[in-house]
mmCIF file of C-alpha atoms in Angstrom:
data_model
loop_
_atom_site.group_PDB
_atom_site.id
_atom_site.type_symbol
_atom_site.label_atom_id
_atom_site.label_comp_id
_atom_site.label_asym_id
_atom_site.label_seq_id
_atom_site.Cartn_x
_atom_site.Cartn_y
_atom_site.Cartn_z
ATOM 1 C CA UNK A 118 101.741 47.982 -56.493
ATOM 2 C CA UNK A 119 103.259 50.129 -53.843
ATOM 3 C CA UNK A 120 103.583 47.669 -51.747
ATOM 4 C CA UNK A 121 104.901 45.048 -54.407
ATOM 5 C CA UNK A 122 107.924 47.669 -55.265
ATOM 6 C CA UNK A 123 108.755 48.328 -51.937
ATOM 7 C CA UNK A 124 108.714 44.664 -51.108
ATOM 8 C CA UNK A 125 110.974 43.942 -54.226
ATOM 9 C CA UNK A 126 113.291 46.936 -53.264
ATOM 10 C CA UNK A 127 113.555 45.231 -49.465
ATOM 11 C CA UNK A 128 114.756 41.718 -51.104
ATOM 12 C CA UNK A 129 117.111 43.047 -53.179
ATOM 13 C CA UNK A 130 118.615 45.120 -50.482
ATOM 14 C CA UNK A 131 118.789 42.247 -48.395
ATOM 15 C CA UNK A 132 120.707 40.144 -51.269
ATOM 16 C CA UNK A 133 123.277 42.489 -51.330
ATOM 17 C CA UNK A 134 123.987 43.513 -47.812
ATOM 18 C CA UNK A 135 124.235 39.785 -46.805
ATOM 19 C CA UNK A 136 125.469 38.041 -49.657
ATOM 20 C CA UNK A 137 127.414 40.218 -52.144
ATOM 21 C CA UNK A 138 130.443 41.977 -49.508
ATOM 22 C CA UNK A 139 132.977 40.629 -51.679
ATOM 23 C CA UNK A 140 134.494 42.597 -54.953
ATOM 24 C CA UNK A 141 135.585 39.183 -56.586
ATOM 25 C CA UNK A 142 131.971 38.210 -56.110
ATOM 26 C CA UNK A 143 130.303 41.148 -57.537
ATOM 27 C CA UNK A 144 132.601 41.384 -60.402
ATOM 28 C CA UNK A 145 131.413 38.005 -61.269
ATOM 29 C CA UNK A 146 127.930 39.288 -61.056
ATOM 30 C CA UNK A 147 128.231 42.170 -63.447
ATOM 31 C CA UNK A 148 129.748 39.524 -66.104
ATOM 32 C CA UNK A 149 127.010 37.226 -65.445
ATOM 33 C CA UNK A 150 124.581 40.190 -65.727
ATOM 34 C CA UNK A 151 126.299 41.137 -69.428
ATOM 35 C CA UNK A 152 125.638 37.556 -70.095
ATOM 36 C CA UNK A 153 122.330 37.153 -69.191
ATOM 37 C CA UNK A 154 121.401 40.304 -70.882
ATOM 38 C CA UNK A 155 122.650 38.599 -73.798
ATOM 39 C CA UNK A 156 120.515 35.549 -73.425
ATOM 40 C CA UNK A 157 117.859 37.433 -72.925
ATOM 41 C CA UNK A 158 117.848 38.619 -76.360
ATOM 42 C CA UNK A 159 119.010 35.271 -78.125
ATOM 43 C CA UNK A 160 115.837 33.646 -75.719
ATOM 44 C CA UNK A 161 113.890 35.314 -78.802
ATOM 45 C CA UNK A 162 115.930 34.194 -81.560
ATOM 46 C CA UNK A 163 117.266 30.553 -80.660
ATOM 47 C CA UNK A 164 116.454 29.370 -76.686
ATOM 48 C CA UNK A 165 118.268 26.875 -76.914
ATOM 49 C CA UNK A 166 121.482 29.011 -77.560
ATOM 50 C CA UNK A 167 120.344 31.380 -74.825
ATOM 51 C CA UNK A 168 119.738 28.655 -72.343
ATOM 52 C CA UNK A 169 123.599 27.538 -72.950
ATOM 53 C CA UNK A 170 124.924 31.112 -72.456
ATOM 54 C CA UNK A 171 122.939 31.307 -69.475
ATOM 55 C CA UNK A 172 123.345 28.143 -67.957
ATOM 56 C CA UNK A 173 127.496 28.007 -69.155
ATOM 57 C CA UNK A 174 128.427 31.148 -68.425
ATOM 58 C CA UNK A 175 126.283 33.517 -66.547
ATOM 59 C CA UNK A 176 125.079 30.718 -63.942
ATOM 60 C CA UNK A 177 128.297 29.257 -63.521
ATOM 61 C CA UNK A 178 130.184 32.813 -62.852
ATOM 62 C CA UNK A 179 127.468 33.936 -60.692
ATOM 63 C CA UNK A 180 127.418 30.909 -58.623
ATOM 64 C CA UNK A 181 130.926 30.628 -58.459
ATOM 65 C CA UNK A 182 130.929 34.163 -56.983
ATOM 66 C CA UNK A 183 128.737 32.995 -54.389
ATOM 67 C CA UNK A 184 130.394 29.639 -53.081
ATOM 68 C CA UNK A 185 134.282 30.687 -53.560
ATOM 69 C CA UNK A 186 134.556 34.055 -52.764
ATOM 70 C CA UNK A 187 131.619 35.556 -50.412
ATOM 71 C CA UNK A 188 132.493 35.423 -46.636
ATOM 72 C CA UNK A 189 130.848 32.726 -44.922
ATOM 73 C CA UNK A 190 131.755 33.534 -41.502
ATOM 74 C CA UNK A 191 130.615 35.982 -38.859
ATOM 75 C CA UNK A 192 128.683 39.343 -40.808
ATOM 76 C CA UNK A 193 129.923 42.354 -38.565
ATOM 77 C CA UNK A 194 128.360 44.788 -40.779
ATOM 78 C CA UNK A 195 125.199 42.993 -40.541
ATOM 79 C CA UNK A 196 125.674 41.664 -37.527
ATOM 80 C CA UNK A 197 124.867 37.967 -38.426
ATOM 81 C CA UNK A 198 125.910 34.547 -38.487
ATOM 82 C CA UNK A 199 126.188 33.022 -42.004
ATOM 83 C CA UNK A 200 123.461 30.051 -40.939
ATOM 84 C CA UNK A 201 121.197 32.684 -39.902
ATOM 85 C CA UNK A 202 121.638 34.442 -43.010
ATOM 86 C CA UNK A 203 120.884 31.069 -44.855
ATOM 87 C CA UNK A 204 117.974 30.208 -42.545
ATOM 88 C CA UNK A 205 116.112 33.362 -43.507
ATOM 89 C CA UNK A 206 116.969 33.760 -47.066
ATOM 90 C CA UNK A 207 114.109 34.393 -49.095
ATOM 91 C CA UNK A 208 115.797 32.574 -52.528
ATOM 92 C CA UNK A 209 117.864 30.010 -53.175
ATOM 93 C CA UNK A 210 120.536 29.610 -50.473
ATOM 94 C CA UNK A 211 123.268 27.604 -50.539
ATOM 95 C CA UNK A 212 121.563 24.418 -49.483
ATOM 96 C CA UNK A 213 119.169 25.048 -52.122
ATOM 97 C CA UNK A 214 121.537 26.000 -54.435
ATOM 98 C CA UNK A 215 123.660 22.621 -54.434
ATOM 99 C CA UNK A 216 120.528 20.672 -55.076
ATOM 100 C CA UNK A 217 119.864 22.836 -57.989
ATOM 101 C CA UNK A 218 123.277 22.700 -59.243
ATOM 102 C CA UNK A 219 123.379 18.690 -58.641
ATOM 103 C CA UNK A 220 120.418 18.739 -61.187
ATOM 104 C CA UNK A 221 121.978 20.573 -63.518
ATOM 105 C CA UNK A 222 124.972 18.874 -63.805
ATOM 106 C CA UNK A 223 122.999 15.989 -63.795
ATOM 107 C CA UNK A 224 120.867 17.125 -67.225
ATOM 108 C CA UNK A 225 124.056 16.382 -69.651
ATOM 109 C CA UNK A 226 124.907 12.999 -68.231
ATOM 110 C CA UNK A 227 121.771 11.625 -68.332
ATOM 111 C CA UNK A 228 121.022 12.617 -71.962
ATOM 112 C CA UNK A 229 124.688 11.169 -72.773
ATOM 113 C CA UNK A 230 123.388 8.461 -71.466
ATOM 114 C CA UNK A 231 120.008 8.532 -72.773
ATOM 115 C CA UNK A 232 119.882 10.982 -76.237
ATOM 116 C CA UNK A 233 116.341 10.479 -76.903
ATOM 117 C CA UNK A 234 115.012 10.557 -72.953
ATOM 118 C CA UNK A 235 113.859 7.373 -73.446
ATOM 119 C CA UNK A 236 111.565 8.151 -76.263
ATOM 120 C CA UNK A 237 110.458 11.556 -75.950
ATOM 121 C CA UNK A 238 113.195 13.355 -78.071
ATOM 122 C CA UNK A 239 114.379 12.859 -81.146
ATOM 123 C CA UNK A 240 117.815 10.973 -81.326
ATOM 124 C CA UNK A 241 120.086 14.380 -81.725
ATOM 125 C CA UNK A 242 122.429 15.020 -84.784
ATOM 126 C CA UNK A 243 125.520 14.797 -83.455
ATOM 127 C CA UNK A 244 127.114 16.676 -80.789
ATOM 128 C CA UNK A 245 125.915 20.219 -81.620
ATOM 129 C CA UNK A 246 122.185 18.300 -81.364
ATOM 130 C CA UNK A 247 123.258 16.977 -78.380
ATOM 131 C CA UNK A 248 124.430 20.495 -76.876
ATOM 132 C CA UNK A 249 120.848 21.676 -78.512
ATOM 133 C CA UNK A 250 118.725 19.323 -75.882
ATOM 134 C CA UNK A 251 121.129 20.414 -73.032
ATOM 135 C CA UNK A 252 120.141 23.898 -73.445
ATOM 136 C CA UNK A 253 116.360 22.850 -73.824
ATOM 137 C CA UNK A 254 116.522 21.084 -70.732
ATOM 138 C CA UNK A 255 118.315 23.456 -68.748
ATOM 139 C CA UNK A 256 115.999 26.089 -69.853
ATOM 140 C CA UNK A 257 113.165 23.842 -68.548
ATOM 141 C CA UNK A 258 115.297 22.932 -65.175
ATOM 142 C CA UNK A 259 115.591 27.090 -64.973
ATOM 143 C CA UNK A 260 111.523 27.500 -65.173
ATOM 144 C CA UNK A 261 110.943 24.865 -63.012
ATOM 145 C CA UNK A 262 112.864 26.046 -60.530
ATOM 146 C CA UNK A 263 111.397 29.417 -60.463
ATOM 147 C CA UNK A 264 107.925 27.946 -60.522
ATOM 148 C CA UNK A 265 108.876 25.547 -57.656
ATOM 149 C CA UNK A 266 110.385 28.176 -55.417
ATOM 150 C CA UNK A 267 107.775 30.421 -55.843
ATOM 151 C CA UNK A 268 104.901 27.478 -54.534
ATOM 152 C CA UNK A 269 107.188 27.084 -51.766
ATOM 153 C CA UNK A 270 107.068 30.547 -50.382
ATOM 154 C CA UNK A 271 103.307 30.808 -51.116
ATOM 155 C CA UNK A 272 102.794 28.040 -49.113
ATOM 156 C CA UNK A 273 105.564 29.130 -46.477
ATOM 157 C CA UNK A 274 104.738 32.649 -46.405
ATOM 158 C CA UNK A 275 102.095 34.192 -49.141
ATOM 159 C CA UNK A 276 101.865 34.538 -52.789
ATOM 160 C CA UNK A 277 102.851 37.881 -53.048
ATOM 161 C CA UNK A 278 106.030 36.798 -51.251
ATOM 162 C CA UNK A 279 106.285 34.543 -54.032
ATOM 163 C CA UNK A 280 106.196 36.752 -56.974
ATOM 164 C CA UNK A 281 108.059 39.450 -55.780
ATOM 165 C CA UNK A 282 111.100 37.118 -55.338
ATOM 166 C CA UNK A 283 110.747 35.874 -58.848
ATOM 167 C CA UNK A 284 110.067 39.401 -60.256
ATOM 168 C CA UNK A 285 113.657 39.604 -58.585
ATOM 169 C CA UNK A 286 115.398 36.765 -59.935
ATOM 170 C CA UNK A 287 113.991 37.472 -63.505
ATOM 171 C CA UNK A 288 115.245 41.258 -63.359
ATOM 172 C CA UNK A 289 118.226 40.671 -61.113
ATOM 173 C CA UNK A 290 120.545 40.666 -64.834
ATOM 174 C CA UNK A 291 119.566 44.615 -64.963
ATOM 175 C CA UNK A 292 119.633 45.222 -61.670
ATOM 176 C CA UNK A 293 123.247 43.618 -60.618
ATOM 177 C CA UNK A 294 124.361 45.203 -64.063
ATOM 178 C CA UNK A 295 123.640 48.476 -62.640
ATOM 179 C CA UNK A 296 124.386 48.165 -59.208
ATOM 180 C CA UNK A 297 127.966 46.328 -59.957
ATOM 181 C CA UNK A 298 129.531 47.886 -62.688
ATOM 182 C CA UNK A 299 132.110 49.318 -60.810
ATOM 183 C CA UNK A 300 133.243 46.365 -59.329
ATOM 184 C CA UNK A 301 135.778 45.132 -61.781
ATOM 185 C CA UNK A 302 137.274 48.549 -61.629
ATOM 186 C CA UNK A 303 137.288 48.669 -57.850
ATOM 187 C CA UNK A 304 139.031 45.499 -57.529
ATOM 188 C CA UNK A 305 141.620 46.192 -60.124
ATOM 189 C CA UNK A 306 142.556 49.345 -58.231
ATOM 190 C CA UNK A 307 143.251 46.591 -54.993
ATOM 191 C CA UNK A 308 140.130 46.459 -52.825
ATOM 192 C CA UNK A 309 138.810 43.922 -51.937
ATOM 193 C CA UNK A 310 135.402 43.978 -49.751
ATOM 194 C CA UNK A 311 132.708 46.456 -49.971
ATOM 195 C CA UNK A 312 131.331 48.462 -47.389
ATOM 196 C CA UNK A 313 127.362 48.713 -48.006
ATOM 197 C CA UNK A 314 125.519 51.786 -47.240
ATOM 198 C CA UNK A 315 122.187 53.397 -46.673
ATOM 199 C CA UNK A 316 123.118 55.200 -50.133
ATOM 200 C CA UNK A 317 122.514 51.170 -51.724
ATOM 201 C CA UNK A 318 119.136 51.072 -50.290
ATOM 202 C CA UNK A 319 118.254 54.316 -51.900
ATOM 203 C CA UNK A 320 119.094 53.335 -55.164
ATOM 204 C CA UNK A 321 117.515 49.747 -55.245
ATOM 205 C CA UNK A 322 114.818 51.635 -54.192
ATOM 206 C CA UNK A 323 114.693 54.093 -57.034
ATOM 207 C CA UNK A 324 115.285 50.966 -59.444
#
């Protein structure tokens, strides 16, 4: 278990120090974290619901974050190139990450297109049905992709590898709320970039 939490700790370190420099970006974070937290709880109560939230908002911010706002060229505090950075990331970079996206954009036309999935749903009742089997199939596009990644690093790397990333993505909502709260607050008062420290590291690892 030691070794699990200290393997987790090292990802999320990673995560940050290469892909989260910008304010804008983490800001977006912390309200995708608020919103995920959020779905979390409706996930009990109506998944469907939840998967919307999640999907609609906390996805979207988090990803928009990522693609509009992070630095993409050379890391100087790192000292890395952005393709190096997306060569060795663990997760989803953002190679994987258009795929992903592609598929999810993809979910709502096709059941437009096809309400019943050719059989295997019930025609929906109207458009809040239709919204209904959008957020069932995003929630089973957002399994599957866990479940996928996680076979690919087995099979790249080890199982352990595996589970420790999705152990990540499943808590990142808590962690990111935590460890960007003070973005919004920082980038009202006019900065701009953060600055990561060894001071990070200690407190992912305390997480």
């Amino acid at each position: 278990m030691t070794g699990f939490r200290a393997q987790l700790a090292e990802q999320r370190w990673d995560d940050h120090r290469y892909y989260h420099h910008s304010l804008v970006n983490q800001s977006l974070h912390f309200v995708s974290a608020c919103t995920f937290l959020t779905a979390y709880v409706l996930l009990f109560i109506d998944p469907a619901v939840a998967s919307l939230l999640a999907w609609g908002v906390a996805m979207t911010s988090r990803q928009a974050g990522h693609f509009f706002f992070e630095p993409k060229g050379y890391d100087h505090v790192n000292k890395a190139t952005h393709e190096h950075k997306e060569e060795i990331k663990v997760g989803y970079n953002l190679a994987r990450k258009y795929v992903l996206m592609a598929i999810w954009g993809a979910i709502p036309v096709v059941l437009l297109i096809q309400p019943t999935l050719f059989g295997t749903l019930e025609y929906p009742d109207g458009f809040m049905g239709y919204l209904r089997h959008v957020g069932i199939g995003w929630l089973g596009l957002g399994v599957s992709a866990i479940f996928v990644r996680v076979m690919q690093l087995w099979v790249a790397r080890d199982l352990e590898t595996g589970l420790v990333w999705a152990t990540k993505i499943v808590t990142d909502p808590f962690n990111d709320f935590k460890m960007y709260k003070s973005a919004p607050r920082r980038l009202m008062k006019g900065e701009r970039m953060d600055h990561h420290d060894v001071d990070d590291f200690e407190d992912l690892k305390a997480a």
